[in-house]
PDB file of C-alpha atoms and ligand atoms in Angstrom:
ATOM      1  CA  MET I  25      -1.928  10.490  -6.493  1.00 74.00           C
ATOM      2  CA  PRO I  26      -0.858   7.032  -4.365  1.00 80.00           C
ATOM      3  CA  GLU I  27      -0.131   4.593  -7.532  1.00 83.00           C
ATOM      4  CA  LEU I  28      -1.188   1.234  -7.292  1.00 89.00           C
ATOM      5  CA  PRO I  29       2.182   0.322  -5.359  1.00 87.00           C
ATOM      6  CA  GLU I  30       1.668   2.981  -2.681  1.00 86.00           C
ATOM      7  CA  VAL I  31      -1.761   1.491  -2.418  1.00 90.00           C
ATOM      8  CA  GLU I  32       0.164  -2.028  -1.630  1.00 90.00           C
ATOM      9  CA  THR I  33       2.237  -0.997   0.290  1.00 87.00           C
ATOM     10  CA  ILE I  34      -0.019   0.582   2.517  1.00 88.00           C
ATOM     11  CA  ALA I  35      -2.778  -2.066   2.448  1.00 91.00           C
ATOM     12  CA  ASN I  36      -0.372  -4.084   3.407  1.00 89.00           C
ATOM     13  CA  GLY I  37       1.410  -2.505   6.388  1.00 87.00           C
ATOM     14  CA  VAL I  38      -2.186  -1.522   7.606  1.00 92.00           C
ATOM     15  CA  HIS I  39      -2.781  -5.401   7.383  1.00 93.00           C
ATOM     16  CA  ARG I  40       0.074  -6.257   9.479  1.00 90.00           C
ATOM     17  CA  ARG I  41      -0.634  -3.988  12.608  1.00 91.00           C
ATOM     18  CA  ILE I  42      -4.105  -4.703  12.752  1.00 94.00           C
ATOM     19  CA  HIS I  43      -5.470  -7.546  10.979  1.00 95.00           C
ATOM     20  CA  GLY I  44      -6.969  -9.493  14.418  1.00 95.00           C
ATOM     21  CA  ASP I  45      -7.677  -7.041  16.124  1.00 96.00           C
ATOM     22  CA  VAL I  46     -11.473  -6.018  16.674  1.00 96.00           C
ATOM     23  CA  ILE I  47     -13.370  -2.733  15.636  1.00 96.00           C
ATOM     24  CA  ARG I  48     -15.230  -1.024  19.421  1.00 96.00           C
ATOM     25  CA  SER I  49     -16.356   2.047  18.176  1.00 95.00           C
ATOM     26  CA  THR I  50     -15.786   5.019  15.335  1.00 96.00           C
ATOM     27  CA  TRP I  51     -15.655   7.948  15.402  1.00 95.00           C
ATOM     28  CA  PHE I  52     -16.348  10.221  12.111  1.00 93.00           C
ATOM     29  CA  SER I  53     -15.940  14.111  11.002  1.00 91.00           C
ATOM     30  CA  SER I  54     -19.182  16.071  10.231  1.00 86.00           C
ATOM     31  CA  PHE I  55     -18.037  16.608   6.276  1.00 80.00           C
ATOM     32  CA  LYS I  56     -19.997  14.676   4.133  1.00 75.00           C
ATOM     33  CA  GLN I  57     -17.496  14.298   1.026  1.00 74.00           C
ATOM     34  CA  PRO I  58     -15.482  11.397   2.507  1.00 75.00           C
ATOM     35  CA  PHE I  59     -18.751   9.500   3.568  1.00 80.00           C
ATOM     36  CA  LYS I  60     -19.870   7.127   0.347  1.00 82.00           C
ATOM     37  CA  THR I  61     -22.318   5.250   3.095  1.00 85.00           C
ATOM     38  CA  PRO I  62     -23.701   6.802   4.993  1.00 87.00           C
ATOM     39  CA  ARG I  63     -22.143   7.550   8.206  1.00 86.00           C
ATOM     40  CA  ASP I  64     -24.418   6.124  10.804  1.00 89.00           C
ATOM     41  CA  ALA I  65     -25.021   2.455   8.565  1.00 89.00           C
ATOM     42  CA  MET I  66     -21.218   2.611   8.374  1.00 90.00           C
ATOM     43  CA  ALA I  67     -20.635   3.252  12.316  1.00 90.00           C
ATOM     44  CA  SER I  68     -23.363   0.466  12.851  1.00 89.00           C
ATOM     45  CA  ALA I  69     -21.881  -1.891  10.896  1.00 90.00           C
ATOM     46  CA  LEU I  70     -18.186  -1.334  11.472  1.00 94.00           C
ATOM     47  CA  ALA I  71     -18.771  -1.782  15.786  1.00 93.00           C
ATOM     48  CA  GLY I  72     -17.974  -5.429  16.675  1.00 92.00           C
ATOM     49  CA  ARG I  73     -16.628  -6.253  13.586  1.00 94.00           C
ATOM     50  CA  ARG I  74     -13.127  -8.050  13.349  1.00 95.00           C
ATOM     51  CA  ILE I  75     -10.461  -7.025  10.923  1.00 96.00           C
ATOM     52  CA  ASP I  76      -9.801 -10.491   9.167  1.00 95.00           C
ATOM     53  CA  ARG I  77      -7.230  -8.871   6.156  1.00 95.00           C
ATOM     54  CA  VAL I  78      -6.651  -5.424   4.485  1.00 96.00           C
ATOM     55  CA  ARG I  79      -5.906  -5.776   0.979  1.00 95.00           C
ATOM     56  CA  ARG I  80      -5.150  -3.563  -1.801  1.00 94.00           C
ATOM     57  CA  VAL I  81      -7.900  -4.374  -5.020  1.00 94.00           C
ATOM     58  CA  GLY I  82      -7.194  -1.416  -7.887  1.00 91.00           C
ATOM     59  CA  LYS I  83      -6.067   1.647  -5.982  1.00 90.00           C
ATOM     60  CA  HIS I  84      -8.262  -0.020  -3.339  1.00 93.00           C
ATOM     61  CA  ILE I  85      -7.648  -0.488   0.362  1.00 95.00           C
ATOM     62  CA  VAL I  86      -9.872  -3.559   1.396  1.00 96.00           C
ATOM     63  CA  PHE I  87     -11.279  -4.236   5.030  1.00 96.00           C
ATOM     64  CA  ASP I  88     -12.571  -7.604   4.632  1.00 95.00           C
ATOM     65  CA  LEU I  89     -14.676  -7.826   8.479  1.00 93.00           C
ATOM     66  CA  ALA I  90     -15.982 -10.735  10.155  1.00 90.00           C
ATOM     67  CA  ASP I  91     -19.106 -10.164  12.062  1.00 81.00           C
ATOM     68  CA  LEU I  92     -18.038 -11.679  15.923  1.00 75.00           C
ATOM     69  CA  LEU I  93     -21.899 -11.973  17.081  1.00 67.00           C
ATOM     70  CA  SER I  94     -22.699 -14.139  14.090  1.00 61.00           C
ATOM     71  CA  ARG I  95     -21.588 -18.500  15.235  1.00 53.00           C
ATOM     72  CA  LYS I  96     -21.313 -19.259  11.288  1.00 56.00           C
ATOM     73  CA  THR I  97     -18.451 -19.291   9.600  1.00 55.00           C
ATOM     74  CA  PRO I  98     -17.184 -15.613   9.614  1.00 52.00           C
ATOM     75  CA  SER I  99     -17.714 -14.784   5.895  1.00 54.00           C
ATOM     76  CA  HIS I 100     -15.917 -12.030   4.263  1.00 52.00           C
ATOM     77  CA  SER I 101     -18.795 -10.174   2.645  1.00 70.00           C
ATOM     78  CA  ALA I 102     -18.739  -7.073   4.624  1.00 87.00           C
ATOM     79  CA  GLN I 103     -16.000  -5.193   3.589  1.00 93.00           C
ATOM     80  CA  TRP I 104     -14.483  -1.623   4.733  1.00 95.00           C
ATOM     81  CA  LEU I 105     -13.709   0.123   1.325  1.00 95.00           C
ATOM     82  CA  VAL I 106     -11.114   2.851   1.239  1.00 95.00           C
ATOM     83  CA  HIS I 107      -9.609   4.959  -1.321  1.00 93.00           C
ATOM     84  CA  LEU I 108      -7.000   7.038  -0.494  1.00 91.00           C
ATOM     85  CA  GLY I 109      -7.723   9.973  -3.086  1.00 89.00           C
ATOM     86  CA  MET I 110      -4.815  12.657  -3.672  1.00 86.00           C
ATOM     87  CA  THR I 111      -3.845  13.024  -0.087  1.00 86.00           C
ATOM     88  CA  GLY I 112      -5.295  10.337   2.073  1.00 90.00           C
ATOM     89  CA  ARG I 113      -3.387   8.961   4.266  1.00 89.00           C
ATOM     90  CA  LEU I 114      -4.274   5.534   7.215  1.00 91.00           C
ATOM     91  CA  LEU I 115      -2.205   5.919  10.394  1.00 90.00           C
ATOM     92  CA  VAL I 116      -2.159   3.294  13.119  1.00 91.00           C
ATOM     93  CA  THR I 117      -1.643   5.131  16.522  1.00 92.00           C
ATOM     94  CA  ALA I 118      -2.081   5.235  20.070  1.00 93.00           C
ATOM     95  CA  PRO I 119      -5.284   6.521  21.500  1.00 93.00           C
ATOM     96  CA  ASP I 120      -3.753   9.595  23.177  1.00 93.00           C
ATOM     97  CA  ALA I 121      -1.582  10.795  20.116  1.00 92.00           C
ATOM     98  CA  PRO I 122      -2.811  14.264  18.483  1.00 93.00           C
ATOM     99  CA  LEU I 123      -5.742  14.675  16.380  1.00 92.00           C
ATOM    100  CA  ALA I 124      -4.075  15.572  12.529  1.00 91.00           C
ATOM    101  CA  PRO I 125      -6.279  18.142  11.418  1.00 92.00           C
ATOM    102  CA  HIS I 126      -8.041  17.276   8.938  1.00 92.00           C
ATOM    103  CA  THR I 127      -8.898  13.540  10.186  1.00 94.00           C
ATOM    104  CA  HIS I 128     -12.182  11.824   8.771  1.00 94.00           C
ATOM    105  CA  ALA I 129     -12.750   9.051  10.719  1.00 95.00           C
ATOM    106  CA  VAL I 130     -11.223   6.952  13.660  1.00 96.00           C
ATOM    107  CA  LEU I 131     -11.630   3.286  15.295  1.00 97.00           C
ATOM    108  CA  ASP I 132     -11.434   2.104  17.887  1.00 97.00           C
ATOM    109  CA  LEU I 133      -9.671  -0.749  18.148  1.00 97.00           C
ATOM    110  CA  ALA I 134     -10.110  -3.830  21.046  1.00 97.00           C
ATOM    111  CA  SER I 135      -5.888  -3.895  21.218  1.00 96.00           C
ATOM    112  CA  GLY I 136      -6.361   0.040  22.592  1.00 96.00           C
ATOM    113  CA  ARG I 137      -5.074   1.813  19.418  1.00 95.00           C
ATOM    114  CA  GLN I 138      -6.639   3.647  16.964  1.00 95.00           C
ATOM    115  CA  LEU I 139      -6.968   3.551  12.907  1.00 95.00           C
ATOM    116  CA  ARG I 140      -7.428   7.393  11.984  1.00 94.00           C
ATOM    117  CA  PHE I 141      -8.232   8.595   8.317  1.00 94.00           C
ATOM    118  CA  ILE I 142      -6.635  11.631   7.399  1.00 93.00           C
ATOM    119  CA  ASP I 143      -7.268  13.584   4.421  1.00 91.00           C
ATOM    120  CA  PRO I 144      -6.257  17.082   3.716  1.00 89.00           C
ATOM    121  CA  ARG I 145      -7.945  17.664   0.436  1.00 86.00           C
ATOM    122  CA  ARG I 146     -10.465  14.998   0.632  1.00 83.00           C
ATOM    123  CA  PHE I 147     -10.684  13.483  -2.506  1.00 86.00           C
ATOM    124  CA  GLY I 148     -10.514  10.147  -0.570  1.00 90.00           C
ATOM    125  CA  ARG I 149     -13.588   7.727   0.635  1.00 91.00           C
ATOM    126  CA  LEU I 150     -15.358   5.872   2.612  1.00 93.00           C
ATOM    127  CA  ALA I 151     -17.564   3.382   1.929  1.00 93.00           C
ATOM    128  CA  LEU I 152     -19.323  -0.130   3.183  1.00 92.00           C
ATOM    129  CA  VAL I 153     -19.538  -2.819   0.233  1.00 91.00           C
ATOM    130  CA  GLN I 154     -19.223  -6.832  -0.440  1.00 89.00           C
ATOM    131  CA  ASP I 155     -17.654  -8.945  -2.162  1.00 86.00           C
ATOM    132  CA  PHE I 156     -15.276  -5.708  -4.009  1.00 89.00           C
ATOM    133  CA  SER I 157     -13.941  -6.858  -7.266  1.00 85.00           C
ATOM    134  CA  GLY I 158     -12.673  -3.846  -8.404  1.00 86.00           C
ATOM    135  CA  PRO I 159     -14.076  -2.289 -12.129  1.00 86.00           C
ATOM    136  CA  GLY I 160     -10.733  -3.300 -14.358  1.00 92.00           C
ATOM    137  CA  HIS I 161      -8.393  -6.825 -13.988  1.00 95.00           C
ATOM    138  CA  GLU I 162      -5.083  -6.738 -12.001  1.00 95.00           C
ATOM    139  CA  PRO I 163      -2.059  -5.556 -13.919  1.00 96.00           C
ATOM    140  CA  LEU I 164      -0.694  -8.418 -11.227  1.00 95.00           C
ATOM    141  CA  ALA I 165      -2.630 -11.000 -11.475  1.00 94.00           C
ATOM    142  CA  ILE I 166      -3.912 -10.846 -15.121  1.00 96.00           C
ATOM    143  CA  SER I 167      -2.814 -13.952 -18.317  1.00 97.00           C
ATOM    144  CA  PRO I 168      -1.446 -13.132 -20.760  1.00 97.00           C
ATOM    145  CA  GLY I 169      -4.816 -13.831 -23.057  1.00 97.00           C
ATOM    146  CA  ASP I 170      -6.990 -12.249 -21.056  1.00 97.00           C
ATOM    147  CA  PHE I 171      -4.426  -8.843 -20.978  1.00 98.00           C
ATOM    148  CA  ALA I 172      -4.176  -8.997 -25.477  1.00 97.00           C
ATOM    149  CA  ALA I 173      -8.126  -9.857 -25.122  1.00 97.00           C
ATOM    150  CA  LEU I 174      -8.165  -6.581 -23.207  1.00 96.00           C
ATOM    151  CA  PHE I 175      -6.955  -3.755 -26.440  1.00 97.00           C
ATOM    152  CA  ARG I 176      -8.699  -5.787 -29.094  1.00 96.00           C
ATOM    153  CA  GLY I 177      -9.970  -4.118 -31.856  1.00 96.00           C
ATOM    154  CA  ARG I 178      -9.411  -0.189 -29.266  1.00 96.00           C
ATOM    155  CA  LYS I 179      -7.878   2.554 -31.044  1.00 96.00           C
ATOM    156  CA  LEU I 180      -7.306   4.391 -28.608  1.00 97.00           C
ATOM    157  CA  ALA I 181      -3.224   5.175 -27.456  1.00 98.00           C
ATOM    158  CA  ILE I 182      -1.361   1.957 -25.858  1.00 98.00           C
ATOM    159  CA  LYS I 183      -0.780   4.312 -22.701  1.00 98.00           C
ATOM    160  CA  ALA I 184      -4.400   5.558 -22.772  1.00 97.00           C
ATOM    161  CA  ALA I 185      -5.956   2.091 -22.585  1.00 97.00           C
ATOM    162  CA  LEU I 186      -3.209   1.022 -20.010  1.00 97.00           C
ATOM    163  CA  LEU I 187      -4.743   4.479 -17.944  1.00 95.00           C
ATOM    164  CA  ASN I 188      -8.552   3.420 -18.386  1.00 95.00           C
ATOM    165  CA  GLN I 189      -9.088   1.562 -14.947  1.00 92.00           C
ATOM    166  CA  SER I 190     -11.771  -0.258 -16.333  1.00 94.00           C
ATOM    167  CA  LEU I 191     -10.141  -2.272 -18.936  1.00 96.00           C
ATOM    168  CA  LEU I 192      -6.767  -2.558 -15.752  1.00 96.00           C
ATOM    169  CA  GLN I 193      -7.201  -1.400 -12.361  1.00 93.00           C
ATOM    170  CA  GLY I 194      -4.717   0.472 -10.312  1.00 90.00           C
ATOM    171  CA  VAL I 195      -1.947   1.380 -13.336  1.00 93.00           C
ATOM    172  CA  GLY I 196      -1.530   5.339 -13.077  1.00 90.00           C
ATOM    173  CA  ASN I 197       0.230   7.603 -14.940  1.00 92.00           C
ATOM    174  CA  ILE I 198       4.130   6.908 -13.973  1.00 91.00           C
ATOM    175  CA  TYR I 199       3.665   3.150 -14.053  1.00 93.00           C
ATOM    176  CA  ALA I 200       2.253   3.350 -17.865  1.00 96.00           C
ATOM    177  CA  ASP I 201       5.137   5.262 -19.256  1.00 97.00           C
ATOM    178  CA  GLU I 202       7.578   2.814 -16.932  1.00 96.00           C
ATOM    179  CA  SER I 203       6.537   0.247 -18.561  1.00 97.00           C
ATOM    180  CA  LEU I 204       6.249   0.916 -22.700  1.00 98.00           C
ATOM    181  CA  PHE I 205       9.530   2.078 -21.952  1.00 98.00           C
ATOM    182  CA  ARG I 206      10.994  -1.578 -20.814  1.00 97.00           C
ATOM    183  CA  ALA I 207       8.619  -3.126 -23.635  1.00 98.00           C
ATOM    184  CA  ARG I 208       9.772  -0.771 -26.044  1.00 98.00           C
ATOM    185  CA  ILE I 209       6.871   0.876 -27.519  1.00 98.00           C
ATOM    186  CA  ARG I 210       5.549   3.903 -28.081  1.00 98.00           C
ATOM    187  CA  PRO I 211       2.887   5.226 -26.100  1.00 98.00           C
ATOM    188  CA  THR I 212       1.024   6.459 -28.779  1.00 98.00           C
ATOM    189  CA  ARG I 213      -0.267   3.744 -30.958  1.00 98.00           C
ATOM    190  CA  PRO I 214      -3.413   2.262 -30.687  1.00 98.00           C
ATOM    191  CA  ALA I 215      -3.869  -0.554 -29.213  1.00 98.00           C
ATOM    192  CA  GLY I 216      -5.507  -3.155 -31.014  1.00 97.00           C
ATOM    193  CA  ARG I 217      -2.646  -3.152 -33.840  1.00 97.00           C
ATOM    194  CA  LEU I 218      -0.097  -4.150 -31.182  1.00 98.00           C
ATOM    195  CA  THR I 219       0.659  -7.489 -31.796  1.00 97.00           C
ATOM    196  CA  ARG I 220       0.651 -10.563 -29.493  1.00 97.00           C
ATOM    197  CA  PRO I 221       4.533 -10.616 -28.511  1.00 97.00           C
ATOM    198  CA  ARG I 222       4.382  -6.744 -27.814  1.00 98.00           C
ATOM    199  CA  LEU I 223       1.840  -7.028 -25.716  1.00 98.00           C
ATOM    200  CA  ASP I 224       3.274  -9.620 -24.471  1.00 98.00           C
ATOM    201  CA  ARG I 225       6.450  -7.849 -23.305  1.00 98.00           C
ATOM    202  CA  LEU I 226       4.353  -5.246 -21.574  1.00 98.00           C
ATOM    203  CA  ARG I 227       2.142  -7.121 -19.436  1.00 98.00           C
ATOM    204  CA  LEU I 228       5.224  -8.562 -18.103  1.00 98.00           C
ATOM    205  CA  ALA I 229       7.231  -4.993 -18.613  1.00 97.00           C
ATOM    206  CA  LEU I 230       4.073  -3.885 -16.428  1.00 97.00           C
ATOM    207  CA  ARG I 231       4.188  -6.691 -13.887  1.00 96.00           C
ATOM    208  CA  ALA I 232       8.102  -6.149 -12.908  1.00 95.00           C
ATOM    209  CA  VAL I 233       7.473  -2.075 -12.819  1.00 93.00           C
ATOM    210  CA  LEU I 234       4.917  -2.822 -10.177  1.00 92.00           C
ATOM    211  CA  ARG I 235       6.680  -5.214  -8.673  1.00 91.00           C
ATOM    212  CA  ALA I 236      10.337  -3.055  -8.239  1.00 88.00           C
ATOM    213  CA  ALA I 237       7.750  -0.274  -7.333  1.00 85.00           C
ATOM    214  CA  ILE I 238       6.504  -2.257  -4.668  1.00 84.00           C
ATOM    215  CA  ARG I 239       9.953  -3.756  -3.873  1.00 81.00           C
ATOM    216  CA  ALA I 240      10.994  -0.312  -3.009  1.00 78.00           C
ATOM    217  CA  GLY I 241       8.471   0.743  -0.533  1.00 70.00           C
ATOM    218  CA  GLY I 242       6.705   2.299  -3.214  1.00 55.00           C
ATOM    219  CA  SER I 243       7.327   5.729  -5.387  1.00 50.00           C
ATOM    220  CA  SER I 244       5.877   9.098  -5.081  1.00 47.00           C
ATOM    221  CA  VAL I 245       6.372  12.338  -6.297  1.00 38.00           C
ATOM    222  CA  SER I 246       4.049  14.147  -3.749  1.00 38.00           C
ATOM    223  CA  ASP I 247       5.316  13.800  -0.255  1.00 37.00           C
ATOM    224  CA  TYR I 248       3.517  10.438   1.568  1.00 42.00           C
ATOM    225  CA  VAL I 249       3.421   8.627   5.150  1.00 46.00           C
ATOM    226  CA  ASP I 250       3.406   5.189   5.493  1.00 47.00           C
ATOM    227  CA  ALA I 251       0.502   3.882   7.520  1.00 47.00           C
ATOM    228  CA  ASP I 252       2.954   4.252  10.266  1.00 46.00           C
ATOM    229  CA  GLY I 253       3.619   8.548  10.250  1.00 47.00           C
ATOM    230  CA  SER I 254       6.437   7.675   9.247  1.00 46.00           C
ATOM    231  CA  GLU I 255       8.058   9.006   6.280  1.00 44.00           C
ATOM    232  CA  GLY I 256       8.620   5.374   4.250  1.00 44.00           C
ATOM    233  CA  PHE I 257       8.571   6.333   0.162  1.00 48.00           C
ATOM    234  CA  PHE I 258      11.539   5.566  -2.288  1.00 48.00           C
ATOM    235  CA  GLN I 259      11.991   6.238  -5.872  1.00 57.00           C
ATOM    236  CA  ILE I 260      12.442   3.611  -8.341  1.00 61.00           C
ATOM    237  CA  GLN I 261      14.808   4.432 -10.713  1.00 79.00           C
ATOM    238  CA  HIS I 262      12.322   5.953 -13.592  1.00 90.00           C
ATOM    239  CA  CYS I 263      13.567   5.294 -16.869  1.00 95.00           C
ATOM    240  CA  VAL I 264      11.472   8.109 -18.669  1.00 96.00           C
ATOM    241  CA  TYR I 265       8.984   9.254 -16.270  1.00 94.00           C
ATOM    242  CA  GLY I 266       9.970  12.646 -15.867  1.00 93.00           C
ATOM    243  CA  ARG I 267      12.704  12.961 -17.437  1.00 95.00           C
ATOM    244  CA  GLU I 268      12.516  15.043 -20.663  1.00 97.00           C
ATOM    245  CA  GLY I 269      15.360  15.964 -22.185  1.00 98.00           C
ATOM    246  CA  GLU I 270      17.721  13.789 -20.418  1.00 97.00           C
ATOM    247  CA  PRO I 271      19.617  11.483 -21.667  1.00 98.00           C
ATOM    248  CA  CYS I 272      17.766   7.899 -22.164  1.00 97.00           C
ATOM    249  CA  ARG I 273      19.212   5.270 -20.139  1.00 96.00           C
ATOM    250  CA  VAL I 274      19.887   2.655 -22.820  1.00 97.00           C
ATOM    251  CA  CYS I 275      20.693   5.161 -26.007  1.00 98.00           C
ATOM    252  CA  GLY I 276      21.183   8.325 -24.934  1.00 98.00           C
ATOM    253  CA  THR I 277      18.404  10.080 -27.040  1.00 98.00           C
ATOM    254  CA  PRO I 278      16.463  12.440 -25.064  1.00 98.00           C
ATOM    255  CA  ILE I 279      14.123  11.519 -23.359  1.00 98.00           C
ATOM    256  CA  ARG I 280      10.606  13.918 -24.746  1.00 98.00           C
ATOM    257  CA  ARG I 281       6.938  14.703 -23.215  1.00 98.00           C
ATOM    258  CA  ILE I 282       4.027  14.792 -24.629  1.00 98.00           C
ATOM    259  CA  VAL I 283       0.710  15.279 -23.642  1.00 97.00           C
ATOM    260  CA  LEU I 284      -1.874  11.495 -24.538  1.00 96.00           C
ATOM    261  CA  ALA I 285      -5.198  11.516 -22.725  1.00 90.00           C
ATOM    262  CA  GLY I 286      -4.770  14.751 -20.510  1.00 93.00           C
ATOM    263  CA  ARG I 287      -1.293  13.104 -19.026  1.00 95.00           C
ATOM    264  CA  GLY I 288       1.842  14.345 -19.330  1.00 96.00           C
ATOM    265  CA  THR I 289       3.955  11.718 -20.919  1.00 98.00           C
ATOM    266  CA  HIS I 290       7.651  10.259 -21.210  1.00 98.00           C
ATOM    267  CA  PHE I 291       9.197   8.114 -24.235  1.00 98.00           C
ATOM    268  CA  CYS I 292      12.399   7.600 -25.438  1.00 98.00           C
ATOM    269  CA  PRO I 293      12.079   8.111 -29.398  1.00 98.00           C
ATOM    270  CA  HIS I 294      14.665   6.066 -30.523  1.00 98.00           C
ATOM    271  CA  CYS I 295      13.991   3.028 -28.437  1.00 98.00           C
ATOM    272  CA  GLN I 296       9.986   2.657 -28.396  1.00 98.00           C
ATOM    273  CA  ARG I 297       8.679   2.344 -31.878  1.00 96.00           C
TER     274      ARG I 297
HETATM  275 ZN1   ZN T  11      16.489   5.041 -25.804  1.00 68.70          ZN
END
């Protein structure tokens, strides 16, 4: 499943290629599953719109659309929302490129290219929305005070709190484990019991880990394709994730793996308290 850095990388890649382009027409597959908005409504709302910006909100890709027919200053209230689910991909391609199996949406652009959405497992979602801001706070933008307030009074483990999308949106399993290691916090600690200095450390660690992964082009353990269709993701060097039994990079203690909130959770029993 793509995590925040992958989604950010894809959103930026799609933005670079197609912002300013106009959607001429659309085609959608007959499957019911990826479409949160009926495909007729989606088709008529998308046609004629200019794609002003493509950006990440949580783990969603948001297309800000301007209405070319309106004489007023284009409003950004109309948005096309793409969630990649487990296996979703966006491709910007020439129209004569062969249609991949499991293609569910094709947008014809005025520049002559196509934007395609491909999703073999169909956990992805496409929808029309307005003023989408997502369920939780942005981990890259949240202030120290707001971050600390998220966890106040919460009895659940800090790892589970980090994964709760209504608190912070877009933090997945890999980056939760990696940021807790860097902040030297045991994943099982009750979130509400962490002191403010430890929470400040965690906020900075989370931001640093996410930014490093974005710089590296996202990291993923599943096979992954960039907006170009080129294989394009490097792994950041994980300190704990996927390293059960291997020596901690700081102290040499074997990394432990437990299951917490249903997810494999990796930590150093010596460095993380
Ligand atoms: Zn260690």
